[in-house]
Coordinates of C-alpha atoms and ligand atoms in Angstrom, one line a residue:
X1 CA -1.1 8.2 40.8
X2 CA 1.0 6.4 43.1
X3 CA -0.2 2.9 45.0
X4 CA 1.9 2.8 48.3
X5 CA 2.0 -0.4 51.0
X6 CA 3.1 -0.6 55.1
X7 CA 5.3 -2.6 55.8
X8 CA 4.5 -5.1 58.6
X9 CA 7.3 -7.8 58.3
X10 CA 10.8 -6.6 59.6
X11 CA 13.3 -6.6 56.3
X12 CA 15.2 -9.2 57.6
X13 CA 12.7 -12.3 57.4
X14 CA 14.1 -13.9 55.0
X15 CA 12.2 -17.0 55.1
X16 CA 9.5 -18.4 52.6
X17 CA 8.0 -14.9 52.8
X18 CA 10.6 -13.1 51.8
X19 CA 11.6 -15.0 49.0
X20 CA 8.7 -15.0 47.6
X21 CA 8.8 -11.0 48.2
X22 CA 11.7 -11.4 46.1
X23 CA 10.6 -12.8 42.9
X24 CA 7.5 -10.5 43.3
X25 CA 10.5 -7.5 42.8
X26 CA 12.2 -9.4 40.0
X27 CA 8.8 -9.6 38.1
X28 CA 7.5 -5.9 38.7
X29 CA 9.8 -4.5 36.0
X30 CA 7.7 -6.9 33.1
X31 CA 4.2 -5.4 34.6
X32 CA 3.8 -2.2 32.4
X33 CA 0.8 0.0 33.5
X34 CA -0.5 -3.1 36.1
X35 CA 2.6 -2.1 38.3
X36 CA 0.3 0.0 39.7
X37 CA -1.7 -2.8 41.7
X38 CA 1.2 -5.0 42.6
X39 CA 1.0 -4.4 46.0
X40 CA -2.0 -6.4 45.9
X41 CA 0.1 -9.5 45.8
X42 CA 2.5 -8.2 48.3
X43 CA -0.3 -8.9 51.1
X44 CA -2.5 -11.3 51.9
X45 CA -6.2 -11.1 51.7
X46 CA -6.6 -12.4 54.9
X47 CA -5.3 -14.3 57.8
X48 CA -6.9 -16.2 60.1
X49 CA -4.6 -17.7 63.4
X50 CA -6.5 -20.5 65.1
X51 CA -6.0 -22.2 68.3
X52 CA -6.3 -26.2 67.7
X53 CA -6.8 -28.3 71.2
X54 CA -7.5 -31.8 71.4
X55 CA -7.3 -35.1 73.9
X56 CA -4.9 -36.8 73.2
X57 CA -5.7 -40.6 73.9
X58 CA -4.0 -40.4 77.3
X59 CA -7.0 -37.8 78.0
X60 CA -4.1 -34.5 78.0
X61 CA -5.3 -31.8 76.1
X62 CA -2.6 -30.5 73.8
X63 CA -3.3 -27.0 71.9
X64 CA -1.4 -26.4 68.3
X65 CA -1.4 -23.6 66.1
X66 CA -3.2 -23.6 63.0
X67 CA -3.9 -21.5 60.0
X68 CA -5.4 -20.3 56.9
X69 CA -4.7 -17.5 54.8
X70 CA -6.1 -16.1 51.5
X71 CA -3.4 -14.9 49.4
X72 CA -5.7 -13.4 46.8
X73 CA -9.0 -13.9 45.1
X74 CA -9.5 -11.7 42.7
X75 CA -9.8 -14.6 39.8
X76 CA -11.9 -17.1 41.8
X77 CA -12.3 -18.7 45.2
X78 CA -8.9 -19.6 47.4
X79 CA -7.6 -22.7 46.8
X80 CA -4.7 -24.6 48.5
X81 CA -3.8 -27.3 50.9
X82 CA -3.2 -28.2 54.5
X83 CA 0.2 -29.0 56.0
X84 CA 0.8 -30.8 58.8
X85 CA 4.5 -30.1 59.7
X86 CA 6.4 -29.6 63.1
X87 CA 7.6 -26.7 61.3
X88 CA 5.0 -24.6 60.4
X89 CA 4.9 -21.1 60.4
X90 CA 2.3 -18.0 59.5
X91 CA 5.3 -16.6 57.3
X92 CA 5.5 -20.4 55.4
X93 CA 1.7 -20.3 54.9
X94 CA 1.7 -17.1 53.7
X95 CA 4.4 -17.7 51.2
X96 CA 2.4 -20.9 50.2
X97 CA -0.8 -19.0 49.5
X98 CA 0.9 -16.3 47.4
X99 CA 2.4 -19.6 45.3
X100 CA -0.8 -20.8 45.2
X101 CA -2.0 -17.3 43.5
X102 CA 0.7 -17.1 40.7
X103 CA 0.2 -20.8 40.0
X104 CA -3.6 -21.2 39.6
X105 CA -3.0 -18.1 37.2
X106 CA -0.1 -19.4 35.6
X107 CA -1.9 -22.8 34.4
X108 CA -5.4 -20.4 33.7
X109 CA -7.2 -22.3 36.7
X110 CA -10.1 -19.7 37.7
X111 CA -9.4 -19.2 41.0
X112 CA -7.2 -17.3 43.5
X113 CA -4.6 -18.5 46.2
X114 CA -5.0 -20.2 49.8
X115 CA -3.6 -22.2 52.6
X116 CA -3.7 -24.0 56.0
X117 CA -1.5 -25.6 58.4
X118 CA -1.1 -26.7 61.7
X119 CA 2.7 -27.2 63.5
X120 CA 2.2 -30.5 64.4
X121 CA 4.2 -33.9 63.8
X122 CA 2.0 -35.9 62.2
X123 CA 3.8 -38.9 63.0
X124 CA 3.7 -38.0 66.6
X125 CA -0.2 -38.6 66.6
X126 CA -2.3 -42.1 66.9
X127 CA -5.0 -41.9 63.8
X128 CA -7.8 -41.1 66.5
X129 CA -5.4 -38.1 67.2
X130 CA -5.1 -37.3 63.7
X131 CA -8.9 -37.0 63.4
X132 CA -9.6 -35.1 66.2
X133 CA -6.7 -32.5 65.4
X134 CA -8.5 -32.7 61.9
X135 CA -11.9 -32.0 62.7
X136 CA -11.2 -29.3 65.2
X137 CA -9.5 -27.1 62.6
X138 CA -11.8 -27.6 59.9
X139 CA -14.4 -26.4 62.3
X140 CA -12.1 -23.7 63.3
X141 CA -11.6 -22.3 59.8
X142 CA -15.5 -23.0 59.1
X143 CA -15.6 -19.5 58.9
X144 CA -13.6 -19.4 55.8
X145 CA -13.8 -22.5 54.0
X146 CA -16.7 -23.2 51.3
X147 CA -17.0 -24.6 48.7
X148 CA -17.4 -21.1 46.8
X149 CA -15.2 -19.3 48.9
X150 CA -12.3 -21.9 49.4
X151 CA -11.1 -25.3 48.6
X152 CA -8.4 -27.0 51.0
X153 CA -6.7 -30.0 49.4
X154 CA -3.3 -31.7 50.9
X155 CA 0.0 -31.2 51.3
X156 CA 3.1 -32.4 53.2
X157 CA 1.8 -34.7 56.3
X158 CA -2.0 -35.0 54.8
X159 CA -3.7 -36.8 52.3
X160 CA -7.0 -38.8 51.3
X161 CA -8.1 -40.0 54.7
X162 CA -7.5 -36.0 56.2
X163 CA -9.7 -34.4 53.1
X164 CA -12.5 -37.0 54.3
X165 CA -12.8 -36.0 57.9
X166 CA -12.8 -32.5 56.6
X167 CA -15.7 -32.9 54.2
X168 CA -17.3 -35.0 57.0
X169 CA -16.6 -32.1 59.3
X170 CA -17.7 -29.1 57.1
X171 CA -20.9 -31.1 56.0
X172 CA -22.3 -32.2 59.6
X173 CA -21.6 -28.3 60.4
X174 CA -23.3 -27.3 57.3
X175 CA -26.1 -29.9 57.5
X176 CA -25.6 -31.3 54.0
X177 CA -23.0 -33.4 52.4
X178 CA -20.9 -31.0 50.0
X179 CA -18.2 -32.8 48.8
X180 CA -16.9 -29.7 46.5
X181 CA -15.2 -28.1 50.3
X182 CA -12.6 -29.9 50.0
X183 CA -10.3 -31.7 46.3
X184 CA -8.1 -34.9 46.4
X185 CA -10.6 -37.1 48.8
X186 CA -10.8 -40.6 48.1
X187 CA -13.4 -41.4 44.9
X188 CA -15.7 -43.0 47.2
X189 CA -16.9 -40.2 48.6
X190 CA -16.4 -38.0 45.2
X191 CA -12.9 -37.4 45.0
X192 CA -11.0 -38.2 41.6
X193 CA -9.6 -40.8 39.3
X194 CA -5.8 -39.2 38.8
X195 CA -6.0 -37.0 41.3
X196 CA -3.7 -39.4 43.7
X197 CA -0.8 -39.2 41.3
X198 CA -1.4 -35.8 39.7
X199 CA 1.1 -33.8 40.4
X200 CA 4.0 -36.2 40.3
X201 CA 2.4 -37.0 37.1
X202 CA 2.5 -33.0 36.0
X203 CA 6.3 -32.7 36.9
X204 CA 6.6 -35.6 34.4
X205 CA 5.1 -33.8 31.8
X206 CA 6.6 -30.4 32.8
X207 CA 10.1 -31.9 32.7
X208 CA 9.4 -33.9 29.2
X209 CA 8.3 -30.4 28.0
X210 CA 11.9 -28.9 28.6
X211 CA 13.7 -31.3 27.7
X212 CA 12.3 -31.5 23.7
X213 CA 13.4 -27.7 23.8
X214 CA 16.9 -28.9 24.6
X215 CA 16.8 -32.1 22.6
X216 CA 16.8 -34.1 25.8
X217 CA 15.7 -37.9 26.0
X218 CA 13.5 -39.1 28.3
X219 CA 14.3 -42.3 27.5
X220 CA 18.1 -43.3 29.4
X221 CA 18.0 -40.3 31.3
X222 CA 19.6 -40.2 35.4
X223 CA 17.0 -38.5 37.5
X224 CA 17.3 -37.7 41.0
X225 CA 14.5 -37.1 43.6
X226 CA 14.1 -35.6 46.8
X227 CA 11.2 -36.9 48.6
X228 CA 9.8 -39.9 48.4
X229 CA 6.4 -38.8 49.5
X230 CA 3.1 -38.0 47.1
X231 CA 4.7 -35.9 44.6
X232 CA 8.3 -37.6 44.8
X233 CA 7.2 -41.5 44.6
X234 CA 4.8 -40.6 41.7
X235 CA 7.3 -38.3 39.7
X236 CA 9.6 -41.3 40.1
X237 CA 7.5 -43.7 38.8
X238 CA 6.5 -41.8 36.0
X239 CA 10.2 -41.3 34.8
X240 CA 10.5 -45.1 35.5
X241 CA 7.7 -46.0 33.2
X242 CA 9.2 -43.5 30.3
X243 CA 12.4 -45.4 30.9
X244 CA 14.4 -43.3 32.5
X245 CA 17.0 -44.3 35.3
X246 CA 15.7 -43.0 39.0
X247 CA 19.8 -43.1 40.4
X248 CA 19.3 -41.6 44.1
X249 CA 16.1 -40.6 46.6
X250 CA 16.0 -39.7 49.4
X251 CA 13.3 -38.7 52.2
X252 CA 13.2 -37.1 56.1
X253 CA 15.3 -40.9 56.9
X254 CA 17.9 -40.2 54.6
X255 CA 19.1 -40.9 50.9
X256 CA 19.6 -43.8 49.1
X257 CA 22.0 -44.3 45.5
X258 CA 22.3 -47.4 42.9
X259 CA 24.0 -46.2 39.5
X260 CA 22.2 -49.1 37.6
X261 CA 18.7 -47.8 38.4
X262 CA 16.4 -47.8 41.5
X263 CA 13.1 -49.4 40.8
X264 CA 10.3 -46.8 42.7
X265 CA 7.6 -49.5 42.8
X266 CA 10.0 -51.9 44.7
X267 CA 11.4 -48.5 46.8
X268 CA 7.4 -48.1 48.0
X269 CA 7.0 -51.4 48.6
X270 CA 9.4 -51.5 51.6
X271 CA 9.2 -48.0 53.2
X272 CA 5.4 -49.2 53.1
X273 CA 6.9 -52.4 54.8
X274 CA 9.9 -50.8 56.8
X275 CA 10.0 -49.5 60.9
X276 CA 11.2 -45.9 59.8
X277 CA 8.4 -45.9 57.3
X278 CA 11.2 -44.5 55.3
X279 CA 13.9 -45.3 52.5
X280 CA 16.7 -45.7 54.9
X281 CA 18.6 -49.5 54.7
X282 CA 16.7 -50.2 51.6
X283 CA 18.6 -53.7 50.2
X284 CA 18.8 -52.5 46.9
X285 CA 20.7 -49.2 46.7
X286 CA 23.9 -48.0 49.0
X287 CA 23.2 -45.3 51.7
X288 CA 24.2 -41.8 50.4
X289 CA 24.9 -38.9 52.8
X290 CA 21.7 -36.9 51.9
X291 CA 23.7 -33.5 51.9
X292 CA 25.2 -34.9 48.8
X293 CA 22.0 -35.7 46.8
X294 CA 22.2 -32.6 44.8
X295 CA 25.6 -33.2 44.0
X296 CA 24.7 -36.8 42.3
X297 CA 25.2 -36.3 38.0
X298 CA 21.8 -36.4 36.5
X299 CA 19.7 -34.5 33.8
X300 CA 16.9 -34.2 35.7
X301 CA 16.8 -33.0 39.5
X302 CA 13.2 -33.2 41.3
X303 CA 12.9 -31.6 44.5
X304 CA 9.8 -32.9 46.0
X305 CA 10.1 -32.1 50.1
X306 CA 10.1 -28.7 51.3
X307 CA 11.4 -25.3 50.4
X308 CA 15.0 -23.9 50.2
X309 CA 16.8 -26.9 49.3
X310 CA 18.5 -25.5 46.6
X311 CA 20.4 -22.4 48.4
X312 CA 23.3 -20.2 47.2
X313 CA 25.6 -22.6 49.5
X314 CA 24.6 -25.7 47.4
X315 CA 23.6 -24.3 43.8
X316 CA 27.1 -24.5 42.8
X317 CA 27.1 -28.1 43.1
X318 CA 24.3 -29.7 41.3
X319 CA 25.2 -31.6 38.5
X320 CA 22.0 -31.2 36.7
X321 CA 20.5 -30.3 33.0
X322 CA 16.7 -29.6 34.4
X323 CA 15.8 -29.1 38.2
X324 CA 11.9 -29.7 38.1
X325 CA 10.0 -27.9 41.6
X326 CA 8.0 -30.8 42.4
X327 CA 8.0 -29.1 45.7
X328 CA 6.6 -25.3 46.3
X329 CA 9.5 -23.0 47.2
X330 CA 12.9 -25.5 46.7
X331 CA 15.2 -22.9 45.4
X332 CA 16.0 -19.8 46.8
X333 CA 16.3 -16.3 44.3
X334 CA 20.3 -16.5 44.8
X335 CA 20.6 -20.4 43.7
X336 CA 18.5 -19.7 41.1
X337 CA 21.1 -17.1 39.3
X338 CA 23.4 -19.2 40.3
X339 CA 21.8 -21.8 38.6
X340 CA 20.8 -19.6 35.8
X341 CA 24.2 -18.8 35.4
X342 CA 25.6 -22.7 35.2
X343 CA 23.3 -23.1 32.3
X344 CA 20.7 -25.4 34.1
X345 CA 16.8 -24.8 33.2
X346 CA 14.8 -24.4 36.4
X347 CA 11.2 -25.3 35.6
X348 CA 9.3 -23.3 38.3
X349 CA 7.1 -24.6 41.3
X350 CA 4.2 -22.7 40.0
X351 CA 4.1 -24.7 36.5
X352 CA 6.1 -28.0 37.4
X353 CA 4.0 -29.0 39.9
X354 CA 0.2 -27.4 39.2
X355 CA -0.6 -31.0 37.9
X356 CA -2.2 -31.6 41.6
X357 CA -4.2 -28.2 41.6
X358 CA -5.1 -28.7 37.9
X359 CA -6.7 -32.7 38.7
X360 CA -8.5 -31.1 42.1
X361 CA -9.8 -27.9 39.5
X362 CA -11.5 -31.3 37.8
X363 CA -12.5 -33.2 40.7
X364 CA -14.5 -29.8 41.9
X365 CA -15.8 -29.4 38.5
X366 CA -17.1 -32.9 38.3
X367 CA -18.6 -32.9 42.7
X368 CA -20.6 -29.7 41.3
X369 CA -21.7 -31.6 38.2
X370 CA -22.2 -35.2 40.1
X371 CA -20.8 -36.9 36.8
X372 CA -17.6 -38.1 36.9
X373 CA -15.0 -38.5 34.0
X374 CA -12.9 -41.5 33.2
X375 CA -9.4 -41.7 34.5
X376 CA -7.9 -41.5 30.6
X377 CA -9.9 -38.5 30.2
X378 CA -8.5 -36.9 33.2
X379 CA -5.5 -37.8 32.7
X380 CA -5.7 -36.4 28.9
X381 CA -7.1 -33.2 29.8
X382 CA -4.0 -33.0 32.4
X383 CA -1.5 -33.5 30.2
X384 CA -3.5 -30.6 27.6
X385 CA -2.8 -28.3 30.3
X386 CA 0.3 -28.7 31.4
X387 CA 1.7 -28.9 27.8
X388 CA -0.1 -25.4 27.1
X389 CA 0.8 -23.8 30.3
X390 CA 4.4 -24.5 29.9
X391 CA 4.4 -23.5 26.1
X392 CA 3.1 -19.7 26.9
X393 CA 5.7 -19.9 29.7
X394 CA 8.5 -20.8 27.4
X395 CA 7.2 -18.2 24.9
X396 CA 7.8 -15.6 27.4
X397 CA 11.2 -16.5 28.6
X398 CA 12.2 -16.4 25.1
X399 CA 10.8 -13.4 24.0
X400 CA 11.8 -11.4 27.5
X401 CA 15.1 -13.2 27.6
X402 CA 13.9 -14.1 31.1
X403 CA 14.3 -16.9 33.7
X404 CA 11.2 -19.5 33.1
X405 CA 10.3 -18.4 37.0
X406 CA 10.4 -14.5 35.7
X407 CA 8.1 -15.6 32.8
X408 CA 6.0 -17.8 34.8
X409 CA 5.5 -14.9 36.8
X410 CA 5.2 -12.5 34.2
X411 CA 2.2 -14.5 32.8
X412 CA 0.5 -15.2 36.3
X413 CA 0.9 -12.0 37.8
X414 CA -0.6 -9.7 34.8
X415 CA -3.6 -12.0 34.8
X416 CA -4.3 -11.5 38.7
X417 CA -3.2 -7.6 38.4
X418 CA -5.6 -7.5 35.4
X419 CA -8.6 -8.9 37.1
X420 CA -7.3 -6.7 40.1
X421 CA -7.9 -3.5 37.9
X422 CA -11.3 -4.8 36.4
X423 CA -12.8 -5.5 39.5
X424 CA -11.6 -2.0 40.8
X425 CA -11.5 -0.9 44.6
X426 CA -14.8 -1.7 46.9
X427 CA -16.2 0.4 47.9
Ligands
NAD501 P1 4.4 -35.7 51.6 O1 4.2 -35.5 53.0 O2 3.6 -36.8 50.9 O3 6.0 -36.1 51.3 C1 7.0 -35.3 51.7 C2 8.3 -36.1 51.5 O4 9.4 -35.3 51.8 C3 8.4 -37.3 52.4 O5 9.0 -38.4 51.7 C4 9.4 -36.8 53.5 O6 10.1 -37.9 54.1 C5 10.3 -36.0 52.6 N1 11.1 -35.0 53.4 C6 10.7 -34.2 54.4 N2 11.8 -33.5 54.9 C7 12.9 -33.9 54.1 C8 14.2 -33.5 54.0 N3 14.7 -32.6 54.9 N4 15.0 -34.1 53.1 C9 14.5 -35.0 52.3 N5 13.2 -35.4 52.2 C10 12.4 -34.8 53.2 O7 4.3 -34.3 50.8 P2 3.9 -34.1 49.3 O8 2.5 -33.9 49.2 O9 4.6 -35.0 48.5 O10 4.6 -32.6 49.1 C11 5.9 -32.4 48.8 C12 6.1 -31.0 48.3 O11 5.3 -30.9 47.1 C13 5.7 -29.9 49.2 O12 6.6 -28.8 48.9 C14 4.3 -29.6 48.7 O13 3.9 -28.2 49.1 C15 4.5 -29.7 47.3 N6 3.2 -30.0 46.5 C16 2.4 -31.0 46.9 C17 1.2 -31.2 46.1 C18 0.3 -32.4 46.4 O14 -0.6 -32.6 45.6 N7 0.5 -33.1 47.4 C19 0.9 -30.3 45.1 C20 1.8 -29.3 44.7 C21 3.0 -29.1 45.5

């Protein structure tokens, strides 16, 4: 029997889409008989396009585009965040969801793979803005959202404060509070301890897992970070606290470098303080041309913005031991043989940073149970499965002779495909 699949992107789309296309078609070889059903991850569930207007607080109403889109749910309900980025696209959310699938089956989280967005400039907006914009798309997706069905969280340009309005929202619409809707809301109103730093706290423990396998010190180390936003700052500071030397960040204002050591704490304290909100000028580090970040000698490279950063025209020149995805999507397929090739271990998106999906798995766990666990427990049970998910990971590199993204993939994959094949066609 044959399983066939239309087309409906042209070939050319290249963008988050099509890379992630692309490592689908690198893992297919490793899927024995479940090759049947991979198409299944070469389309989304579903797709829902939703018009988002609101007053602005001049009283102009301004429509954006917003979205949500189940990459698959065979294993369990979607789960994924919200980003609020001028640069948006269907084919970026798309690419995001199907992440969100492999990952939640890479780390053994039971469920499938979702996201939202909105192009917007988050910055752009007043806060009143920012909740109205907020509300009206939760309302808007209200037809897919729930807290069985599936589980926003944030992403780049949301937070805390935007997972509140959205409970909020979803509850008044629902007539009952139900904090499980939505993961990584403030613990007041049942989010959870950990959650905040998780998954700068996972690329920490991701990272510290490769390196033992290379005999690689934590301790001394150069690390280099792109993004100084939730997952950059915290990944910093973990490195910080394990003693290793942060040498050059950077964020949308630019990058910053100081050989001797840039303290993260200090670094939030003033973009928390400064106009651009940003690490640009900070006192304590020279300005770097941010096109050269990659190019700054570390062991341990972090990037923690967006995807493709790490592209066949820049691959050549990082001077790295360990690139760690804190961000979904950073390195396109061609840096990563080029990278592959240079001898540098690229610890993938979908295990490096599931630290943030695997604390919100918790935090839904615990809003359905209304008991909540300490932070030390959280943050042990984190650390359990990051540890575990990147030992079966490494396994199957070493035993395929694979990439860790290939294996990663390997491992997610068959467990989608193979709930794909239980479940069987409906009707
Ligand atoms: P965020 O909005 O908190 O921070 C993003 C950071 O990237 C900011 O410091 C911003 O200034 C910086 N940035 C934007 N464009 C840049 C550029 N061109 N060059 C350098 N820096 C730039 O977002 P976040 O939540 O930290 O997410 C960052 C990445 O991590 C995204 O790829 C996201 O999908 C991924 N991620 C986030 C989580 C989470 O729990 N928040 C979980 C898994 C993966």
């Amino acid at each position: 029997m044959k399983s066939e699949t239309i087309s409906y992107l042209p070939e050319a789309d290249k963008g988050p889409w099509g890379i992630y296309l692309e490592q689908v078609e690198r893992v297919t070889p490793y899927l024995g008989k479940l090759s049947y059903w991979v198409d299944t991850l070469k389309r989304p569930k579903r797709i829902l396009i939703v018009d988002v207007p609101i007053h602005l607080d001049d009283g102009t109403v301004v429509h954006f585009e917003g979205y949500r889109v189940h990459h698959n749910t065979s294993r369990g309900p979607a789960k994924g965040g919200v980003r609020y980025h001028q640069d948006v696209t269907l084919s970026e959310v798309m690419a995001l969801s199907a992440w969100m699938t492999i990952k939640n089956a890479a780390v053994g989280l039971p469920y499938g793979g979702g996201k939202g967005g909105i192009r917007v400039d988050p910055r752009r907006l007043s806060p009143s803005e920012l909740e109205r914009i907020t509300r009206r798309y939760t309302s808007e997706i209200g037809i897919l959202i729930g807290p069985k069905k599936d589980i926003p969280a944030p992403d780049v340009g949301t937070g805390p404060r935007e997972m509140a309005w959205m409970m909020d929202t979803y509850s008044m619409n629902v007539g009952a509070t139900t904090p499980g809707v939505v993961t990584g809301k403030p613990i007041a109103i049942g989010g959870s301890l950990g959650r905040a730093d998780a998954t700068g706290n996972g690329v920490f423990f991701a990272s510290r897992s490769a390196a033992e396998k290379i005999g690689l010190d934590i301790e001394g180390s150069r690390v280099v970070v792109q993004g100084f936003g939730n997952v950059g700052n915290a990944a910093a500071r973990a490195f910080y606290d394990h003693g290793a030397k942060i040498v050059a960040i950077s964020d949308v204002t630019g990058a910053v470098i100081n050989e001797a050591g840039i303290d993260p704490y200090d670094l939030a304290d003033y973009v928390s303080k400064s106009e651009t909100r940003g690490v640009l000028g900070y006192p304590k580090a020279e300005p770097l041309p941010a096109a050269e970040l990659f190019q700054v000698p570390c062991e341990f490279l972090i990037p923690a913005a967006l995807e493709r950063q790490i592209t066949e025209q820049n691959a050549w020149k990082v001077e790295t031991k360990i690139v760690a995805e804190g961000a979904n999507g950073p390195t396109t397929p061609a840096a990563d043989d080029i990278l592959a090739e240079r001898g540098v271990i690229v610890v993938p998106d979908v295990i490096a940073n599931a630290g943030g999906v695997t604390v919100s798995y918790f935090e839904w766990v615990q809003d359905f149970n209304s008991y909540f666990w300490t932070e030390e427990e959280i943050n042990k049970n984190l650390e359990r499965v990051m540890r575990e998910a990147f030992e079966a990971v490494w396994q199957v590199s070493q035993d395929r002779k694979v990439s860790l993204r290939t294996a990663a993939y390997i491992v997610a994959a068959s467990r989608v495909l193979e709930a794909r094949a239980m479940r069987g066609l409906y009707p």
